[in-house]
Coordinates of C-alpha atoms and ligand atoms in Angstrom, one line a residue:
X270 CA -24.7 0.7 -11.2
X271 CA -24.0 -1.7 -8.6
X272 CA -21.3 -0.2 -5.8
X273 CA -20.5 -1.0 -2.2
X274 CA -21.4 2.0 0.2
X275 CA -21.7 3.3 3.7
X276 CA -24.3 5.3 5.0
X277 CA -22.8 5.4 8.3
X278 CA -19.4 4.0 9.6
X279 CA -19.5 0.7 12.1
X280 CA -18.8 -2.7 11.6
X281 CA -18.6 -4.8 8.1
X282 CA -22.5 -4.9 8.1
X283 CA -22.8 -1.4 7.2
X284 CA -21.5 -1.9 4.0
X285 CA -24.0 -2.4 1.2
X286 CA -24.1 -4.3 -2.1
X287 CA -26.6 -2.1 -4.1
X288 CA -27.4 0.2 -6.6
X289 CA -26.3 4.1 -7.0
X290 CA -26.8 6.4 -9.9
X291 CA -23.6 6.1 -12.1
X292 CA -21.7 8.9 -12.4
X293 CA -21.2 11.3 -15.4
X294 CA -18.1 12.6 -16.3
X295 CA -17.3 16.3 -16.1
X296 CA -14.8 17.9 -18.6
X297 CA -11.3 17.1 -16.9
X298 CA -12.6 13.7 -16.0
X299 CA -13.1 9.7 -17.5
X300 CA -15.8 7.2 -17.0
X301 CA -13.9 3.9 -15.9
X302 CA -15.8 0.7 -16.1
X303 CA -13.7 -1.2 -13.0
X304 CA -12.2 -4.3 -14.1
X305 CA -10.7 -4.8 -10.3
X306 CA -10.4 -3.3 -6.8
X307 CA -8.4 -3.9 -3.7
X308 CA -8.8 -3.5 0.1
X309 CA -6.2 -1.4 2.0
X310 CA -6.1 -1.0 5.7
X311 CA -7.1 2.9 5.3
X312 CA -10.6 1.5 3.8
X313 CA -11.3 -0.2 7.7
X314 CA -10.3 2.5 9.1
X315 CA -12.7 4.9 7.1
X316 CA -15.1 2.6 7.6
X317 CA -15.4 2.1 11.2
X318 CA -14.7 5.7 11.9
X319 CA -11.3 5.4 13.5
X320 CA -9.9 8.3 11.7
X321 CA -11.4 11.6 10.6
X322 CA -12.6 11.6 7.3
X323 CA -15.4 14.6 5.9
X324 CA -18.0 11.6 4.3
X325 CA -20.4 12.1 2.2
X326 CA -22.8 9.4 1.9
X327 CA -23.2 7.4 0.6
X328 CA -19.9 6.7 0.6
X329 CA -18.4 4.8 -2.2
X330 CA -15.4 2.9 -0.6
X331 CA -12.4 2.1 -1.9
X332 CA -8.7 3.9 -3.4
X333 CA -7.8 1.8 -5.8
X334 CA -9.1 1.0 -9.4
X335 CA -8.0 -0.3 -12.9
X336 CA -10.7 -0.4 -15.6
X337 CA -11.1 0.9 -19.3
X338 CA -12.0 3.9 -20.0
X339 CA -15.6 4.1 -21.3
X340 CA -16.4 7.9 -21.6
X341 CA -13.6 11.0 -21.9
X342 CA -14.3 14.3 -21.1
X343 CA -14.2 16.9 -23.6
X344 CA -11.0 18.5 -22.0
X345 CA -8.9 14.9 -21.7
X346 CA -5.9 15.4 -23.6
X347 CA -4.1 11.7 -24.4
X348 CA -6.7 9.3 -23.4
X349 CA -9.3 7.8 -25.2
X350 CA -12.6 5.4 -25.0
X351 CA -11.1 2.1 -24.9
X352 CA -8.2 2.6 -22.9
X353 CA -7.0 0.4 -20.2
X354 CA -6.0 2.7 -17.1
X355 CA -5.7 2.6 -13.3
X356 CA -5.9 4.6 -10.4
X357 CA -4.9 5.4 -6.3
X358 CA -5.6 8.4 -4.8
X359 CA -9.7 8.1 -4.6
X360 CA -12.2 8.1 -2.0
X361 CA -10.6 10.9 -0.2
X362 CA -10.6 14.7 -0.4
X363 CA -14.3 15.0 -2.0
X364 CA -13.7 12.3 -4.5
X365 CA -16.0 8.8 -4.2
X366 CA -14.1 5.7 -4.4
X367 CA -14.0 2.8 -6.2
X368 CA -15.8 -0.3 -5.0
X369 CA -18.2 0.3 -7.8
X370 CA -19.2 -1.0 -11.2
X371 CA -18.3 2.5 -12.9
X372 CA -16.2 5.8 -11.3
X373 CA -15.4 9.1 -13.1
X374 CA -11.7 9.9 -12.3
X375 CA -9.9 13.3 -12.9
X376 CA -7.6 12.6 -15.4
X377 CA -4.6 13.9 -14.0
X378 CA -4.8 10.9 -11.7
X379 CA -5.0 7.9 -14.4
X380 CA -2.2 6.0 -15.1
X381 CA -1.8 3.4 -18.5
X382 CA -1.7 -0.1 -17.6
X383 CA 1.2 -1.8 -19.7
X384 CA 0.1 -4.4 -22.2
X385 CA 0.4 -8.1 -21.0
X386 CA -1.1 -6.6 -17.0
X387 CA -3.8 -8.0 -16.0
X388 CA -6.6 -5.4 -14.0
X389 CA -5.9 -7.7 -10.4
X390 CA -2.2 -7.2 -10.6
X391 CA -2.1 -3.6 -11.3
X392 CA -4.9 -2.7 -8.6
X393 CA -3.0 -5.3 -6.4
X394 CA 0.2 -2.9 -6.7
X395 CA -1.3 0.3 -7.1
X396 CA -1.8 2.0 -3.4
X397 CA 1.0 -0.5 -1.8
X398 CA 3.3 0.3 -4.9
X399 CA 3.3 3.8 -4.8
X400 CA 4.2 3.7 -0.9
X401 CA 6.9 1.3 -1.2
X402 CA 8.5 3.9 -4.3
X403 CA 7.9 7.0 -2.5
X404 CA 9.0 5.5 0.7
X405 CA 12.2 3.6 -0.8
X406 CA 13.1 6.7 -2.9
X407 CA 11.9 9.8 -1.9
X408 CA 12.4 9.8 1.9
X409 CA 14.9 7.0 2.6
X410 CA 17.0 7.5 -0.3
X411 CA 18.0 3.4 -0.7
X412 CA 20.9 3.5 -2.5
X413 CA 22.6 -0.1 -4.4
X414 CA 24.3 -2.5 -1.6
X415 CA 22.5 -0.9 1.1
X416 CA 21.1 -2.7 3.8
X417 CA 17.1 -2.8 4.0
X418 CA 14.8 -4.5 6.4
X419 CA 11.5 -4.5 6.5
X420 CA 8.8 -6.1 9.1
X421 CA 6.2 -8.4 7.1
X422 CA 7.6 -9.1 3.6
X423 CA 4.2 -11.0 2.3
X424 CA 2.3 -8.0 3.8
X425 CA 0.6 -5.6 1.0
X426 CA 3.2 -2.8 1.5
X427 CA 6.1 -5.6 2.8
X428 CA 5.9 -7.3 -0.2
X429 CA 6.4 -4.0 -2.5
X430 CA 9.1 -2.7 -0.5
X431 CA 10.8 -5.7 -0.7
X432 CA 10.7 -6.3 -4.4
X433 CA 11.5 -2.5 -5.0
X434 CA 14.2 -2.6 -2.7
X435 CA 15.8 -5.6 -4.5
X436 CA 15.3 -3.7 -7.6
X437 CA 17.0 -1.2 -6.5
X438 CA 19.7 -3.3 -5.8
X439 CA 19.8 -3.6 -2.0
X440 CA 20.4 -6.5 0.0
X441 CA 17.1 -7.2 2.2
X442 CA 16.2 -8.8 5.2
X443 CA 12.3 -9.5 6.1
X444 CA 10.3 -11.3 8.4
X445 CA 7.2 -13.6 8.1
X446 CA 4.7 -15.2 10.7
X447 CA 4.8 -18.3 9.1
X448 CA 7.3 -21.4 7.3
X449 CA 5.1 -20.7 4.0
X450 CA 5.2 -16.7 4.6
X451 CA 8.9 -17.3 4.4
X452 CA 8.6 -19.1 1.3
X453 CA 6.7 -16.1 -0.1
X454 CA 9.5 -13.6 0.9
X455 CA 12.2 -16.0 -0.8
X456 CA 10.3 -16.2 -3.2
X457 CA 9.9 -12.4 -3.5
X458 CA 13.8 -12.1 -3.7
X459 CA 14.7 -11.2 0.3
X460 CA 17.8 -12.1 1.0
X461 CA 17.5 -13.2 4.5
X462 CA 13.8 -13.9 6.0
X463 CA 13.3 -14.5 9.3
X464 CA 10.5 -15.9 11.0
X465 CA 9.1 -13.6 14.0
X466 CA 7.3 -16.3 15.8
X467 CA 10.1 -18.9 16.2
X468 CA 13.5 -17.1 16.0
X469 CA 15.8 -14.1 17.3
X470 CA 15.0 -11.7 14.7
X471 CA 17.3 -9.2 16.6
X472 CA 20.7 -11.6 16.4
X473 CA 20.0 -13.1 12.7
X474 CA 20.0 -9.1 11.3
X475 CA 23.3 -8.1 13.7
X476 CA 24.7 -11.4 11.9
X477 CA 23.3 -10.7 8.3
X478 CA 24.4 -7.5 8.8
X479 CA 27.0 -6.6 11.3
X480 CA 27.8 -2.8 10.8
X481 CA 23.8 -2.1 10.8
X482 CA 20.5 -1.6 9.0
X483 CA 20.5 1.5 6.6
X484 CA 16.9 1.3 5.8
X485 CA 14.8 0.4 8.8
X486 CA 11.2 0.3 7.2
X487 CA 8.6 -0.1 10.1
X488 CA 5.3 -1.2 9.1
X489 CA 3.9 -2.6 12.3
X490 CA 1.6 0.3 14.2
X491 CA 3.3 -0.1 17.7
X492 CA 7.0 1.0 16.7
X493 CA 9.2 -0.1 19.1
X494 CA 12.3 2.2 18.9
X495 CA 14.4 1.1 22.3
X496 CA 15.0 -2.3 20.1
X497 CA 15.1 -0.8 16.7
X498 CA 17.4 2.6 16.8
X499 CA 20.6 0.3 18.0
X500 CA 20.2 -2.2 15.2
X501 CA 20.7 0.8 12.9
X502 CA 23.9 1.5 11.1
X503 CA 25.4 5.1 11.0
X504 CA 23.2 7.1 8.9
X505 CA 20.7 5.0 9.1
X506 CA 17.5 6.1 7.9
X507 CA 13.8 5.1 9.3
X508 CA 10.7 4.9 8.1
X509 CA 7.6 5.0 9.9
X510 CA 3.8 5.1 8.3
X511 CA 1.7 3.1 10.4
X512 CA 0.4 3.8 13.9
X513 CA -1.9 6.7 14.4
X514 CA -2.2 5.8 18.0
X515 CA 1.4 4.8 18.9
X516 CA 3.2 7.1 21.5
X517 CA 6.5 5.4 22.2
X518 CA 9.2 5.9 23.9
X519 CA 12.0 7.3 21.9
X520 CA 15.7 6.9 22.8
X521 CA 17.3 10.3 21.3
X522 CA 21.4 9.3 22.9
X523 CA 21.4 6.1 20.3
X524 CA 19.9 8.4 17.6
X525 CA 21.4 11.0 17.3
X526 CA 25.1 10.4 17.8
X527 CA 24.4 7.3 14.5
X528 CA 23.5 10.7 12.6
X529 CA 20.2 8.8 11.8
X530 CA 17.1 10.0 10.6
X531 CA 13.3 9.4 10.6
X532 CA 11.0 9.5 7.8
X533 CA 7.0 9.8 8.7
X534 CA 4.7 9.9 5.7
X535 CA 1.4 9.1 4.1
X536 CA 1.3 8.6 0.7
X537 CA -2.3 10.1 0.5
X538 CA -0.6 13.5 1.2
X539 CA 2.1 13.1 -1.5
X540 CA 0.6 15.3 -4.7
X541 CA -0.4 13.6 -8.3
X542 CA 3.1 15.3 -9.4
X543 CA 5.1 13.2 -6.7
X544 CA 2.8 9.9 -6.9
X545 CA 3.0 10.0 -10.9
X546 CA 7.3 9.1 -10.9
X547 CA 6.0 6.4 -8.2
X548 CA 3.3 5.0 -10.3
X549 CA 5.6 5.2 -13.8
X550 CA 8.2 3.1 -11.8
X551 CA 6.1 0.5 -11.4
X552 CA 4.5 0.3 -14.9
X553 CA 8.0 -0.2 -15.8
X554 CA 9.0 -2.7 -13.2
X555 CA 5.5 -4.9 -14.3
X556 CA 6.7 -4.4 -17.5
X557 CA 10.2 -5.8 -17.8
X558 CA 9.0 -8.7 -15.2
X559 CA 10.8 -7.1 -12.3
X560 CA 7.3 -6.6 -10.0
X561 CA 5.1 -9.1 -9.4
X562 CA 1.4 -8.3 -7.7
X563 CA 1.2 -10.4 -4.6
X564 CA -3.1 -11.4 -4.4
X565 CA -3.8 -13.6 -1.4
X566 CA -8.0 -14.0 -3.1
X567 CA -9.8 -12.6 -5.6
X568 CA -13.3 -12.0 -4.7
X569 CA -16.7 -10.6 -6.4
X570 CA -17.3 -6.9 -5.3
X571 CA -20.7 -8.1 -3.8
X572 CA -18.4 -9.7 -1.1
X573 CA -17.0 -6.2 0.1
X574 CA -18.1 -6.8 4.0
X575 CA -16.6 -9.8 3.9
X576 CA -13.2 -8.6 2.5
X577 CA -13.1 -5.9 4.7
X578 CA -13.9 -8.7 7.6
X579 CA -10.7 -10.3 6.6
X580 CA -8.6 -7.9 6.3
X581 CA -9.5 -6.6 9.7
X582 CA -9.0 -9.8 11.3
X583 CA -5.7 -10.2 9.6
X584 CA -4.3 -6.2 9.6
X585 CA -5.9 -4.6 13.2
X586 CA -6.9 -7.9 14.8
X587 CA -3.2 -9.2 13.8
X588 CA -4.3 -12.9 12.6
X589 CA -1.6 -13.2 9.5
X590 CA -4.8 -14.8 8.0
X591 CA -4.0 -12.8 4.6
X592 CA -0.6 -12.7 2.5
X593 CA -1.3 -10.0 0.2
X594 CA -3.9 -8.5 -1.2
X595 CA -7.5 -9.1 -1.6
X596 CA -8.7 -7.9 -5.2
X597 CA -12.7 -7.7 -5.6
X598 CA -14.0 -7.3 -9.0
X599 CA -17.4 -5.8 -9.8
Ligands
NAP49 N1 1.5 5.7 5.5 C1 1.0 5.2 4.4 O1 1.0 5.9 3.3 C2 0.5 3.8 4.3 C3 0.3 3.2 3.1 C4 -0.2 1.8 3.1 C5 -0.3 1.2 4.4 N2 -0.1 1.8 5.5 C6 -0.2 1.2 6.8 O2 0.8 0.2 6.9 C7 0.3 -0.9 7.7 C8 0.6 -2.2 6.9 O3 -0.3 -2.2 5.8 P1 -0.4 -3.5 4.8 O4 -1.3 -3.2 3.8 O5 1.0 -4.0 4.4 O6 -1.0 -4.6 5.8 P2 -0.9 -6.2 5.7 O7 -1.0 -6.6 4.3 O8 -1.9 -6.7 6.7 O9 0.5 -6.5 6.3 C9 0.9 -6.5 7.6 C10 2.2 -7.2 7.8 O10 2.6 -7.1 9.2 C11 3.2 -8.3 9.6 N3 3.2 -8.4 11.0 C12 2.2 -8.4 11.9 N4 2.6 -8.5 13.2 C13 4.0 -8.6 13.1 C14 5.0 -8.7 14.1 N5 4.8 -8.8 15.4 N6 6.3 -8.8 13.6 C15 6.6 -8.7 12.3 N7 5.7 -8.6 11.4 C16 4.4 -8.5 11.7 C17 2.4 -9.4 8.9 O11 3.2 -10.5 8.8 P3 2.6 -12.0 8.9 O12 1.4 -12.0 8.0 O13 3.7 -12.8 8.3 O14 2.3 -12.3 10.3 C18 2.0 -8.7 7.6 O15 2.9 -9.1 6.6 C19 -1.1 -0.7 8.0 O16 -1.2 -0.2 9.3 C20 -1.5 0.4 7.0 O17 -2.6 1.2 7.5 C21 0.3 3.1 5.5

């Protein structure tokens, strides 16, 4: 089969376009023929060795998939050849990833794709999705007429906690780099958008909401707290999940006496039982019209170096060259 691999990590040239054994199921697991991939930031940072990963190689890259099912194992219970299914959750902990023409999955980590969804949207939500739900629900606890805000609303993970947040029926505030950005994040359903390069982000959220953010979800890497903790309401709650490197300063005084907390995750630690409510949500939320996948390009998998080019330049390098997603199919 054809698949996109490293044999060592470095730049985008160490990705290669070529051809691997395809791999047989075992019992517990299905072959997938991949409709569509994605590109997440955790795939440059595997990539170019900036955080420890045990590789094997050559290392299939990729997390994400949605295909159909082509082979079951004889132990899969409730999913047969022909099925339309996807994924999160791969290329980590011993298991290859995706950015390949076939992948066996365990089972216990494929999900149904609802009828009427095509293979880009679903992938394009998949990783992004399930961090938006778990972040939203599980940690910050949004509740309806809550105040959220969150940096980057056309982002991959801005753009799902925006549209979950609104589902769950809070009123949102977002920022963009640019006037068609801020169309996006209208269009998306925030309720105030603000663009970072031209105006007072600070004073348009104290006047959009005067007693405070509830939800502060931070997805820039350099987490700037001295500005952020005061624009928080009481019992705010924050969420942080970018940033390996970032040491800032913290200002406990502000914090504490707001009875605020902080929420630090990754969803890649949550378990299949806490990712599986996550990933139901959103079949559900596609499904009634509620979520919508936000692609900036779809390109052939044999382009993987150059997708992870761009979405290096955009995410680490910080040129806003992508709004979205990149999807790659094989
Ligand atoms: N912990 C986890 O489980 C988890 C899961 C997924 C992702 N992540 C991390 O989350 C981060 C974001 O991922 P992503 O996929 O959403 O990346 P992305 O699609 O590149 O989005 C980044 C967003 O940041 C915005 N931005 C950049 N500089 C800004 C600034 N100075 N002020 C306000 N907004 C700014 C961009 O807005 P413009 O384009 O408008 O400039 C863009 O919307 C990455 O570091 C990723 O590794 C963590």
């Amino acid at each position: 089969m054809k698949a996109a691999y490293i044999t060592q990590t470095g730049t985008p040239d160490v990705i290669t376009y070529g051809d691997l054994p395809t791999p047989k199921p075992t019992r517990r697991q299905c072959l997938i023929k991949v409709g569509a991939v994605d590109v997440n930031p955790i795939d440059i940072y595997i990539r170019t060795g900036a955080i420890p990963a045990k590789l094997t190689f050559p290392f299939i890259l990729g997390r994400d998939l949605a295909g159909t099912v082509v082979e079951a194992g004889a132990s899969v219970k409730g999913i047969k050849v022909g099925d339309r299914v996807w994924a999160s959750n791969q290329g980590t902990e011993g298991r290859p990833g995706t950015f390949a023409e076939f992948a066996a999955v365990d089972k216990r980590w494929l999900y149904p794709i609802p009828q009427g969804v095509s293979d880009e949207d679903i992938v394009a939500l998949s990783l992004v999705g399930i961090t938006a739900q778990l972040g939203l629900v599980r940690y910050a606890n949004l509740r309806a007429g809550e105040v959220l805000f969150v940096n980057g609303g056309s982002g991959g993970v801005g753009s799902s906690v925006v549209q979950m947040a609104k589902i769950l029926r809070a009123r949102v505030i977002t920022t963009a780099g640019s006037a068609e950005k801020v169309e996006l994040c209208r269009q998306l359903g925030a309720d105030l958008v603000v663009n970072y390069k031209t105006e007072d982000v600070d004073a348009a959220i104290k006047a959009f909401a005067p007693e405070g953010v509830n939800v502060w979800w931070e997805t820039l890497r350099e987490p700037n707290f001295e500005r952020t903790i005061p624009l928080l309401a009481m019992r705010g709650r924050m969420v942080i999940m970018a940033g390996r490197d970032a040491r800032p300063v913290f200002p406990v005084g502000p914090f504490y006496v707001k009875d605020c907390s902080l929420h630090g995750f990754a969803m890649f630690n949550a378990s299949i039982r806490e990712q599986r409510p996550a990933a139901n949500a959103i079949n559900r939320w596609l499904t009634e019209g509620k979520l919508k996948a936000r692609i900036d390009r779809v390109l052939p998998l044999a382009q993987a170096a150059e997708a992870h080019r761009l979405q290096e330049e955009s995410t680490i390098n910080r040129t806003g060259t992508l709004a979205g997603k990149i999807v790659l199919k094989p």
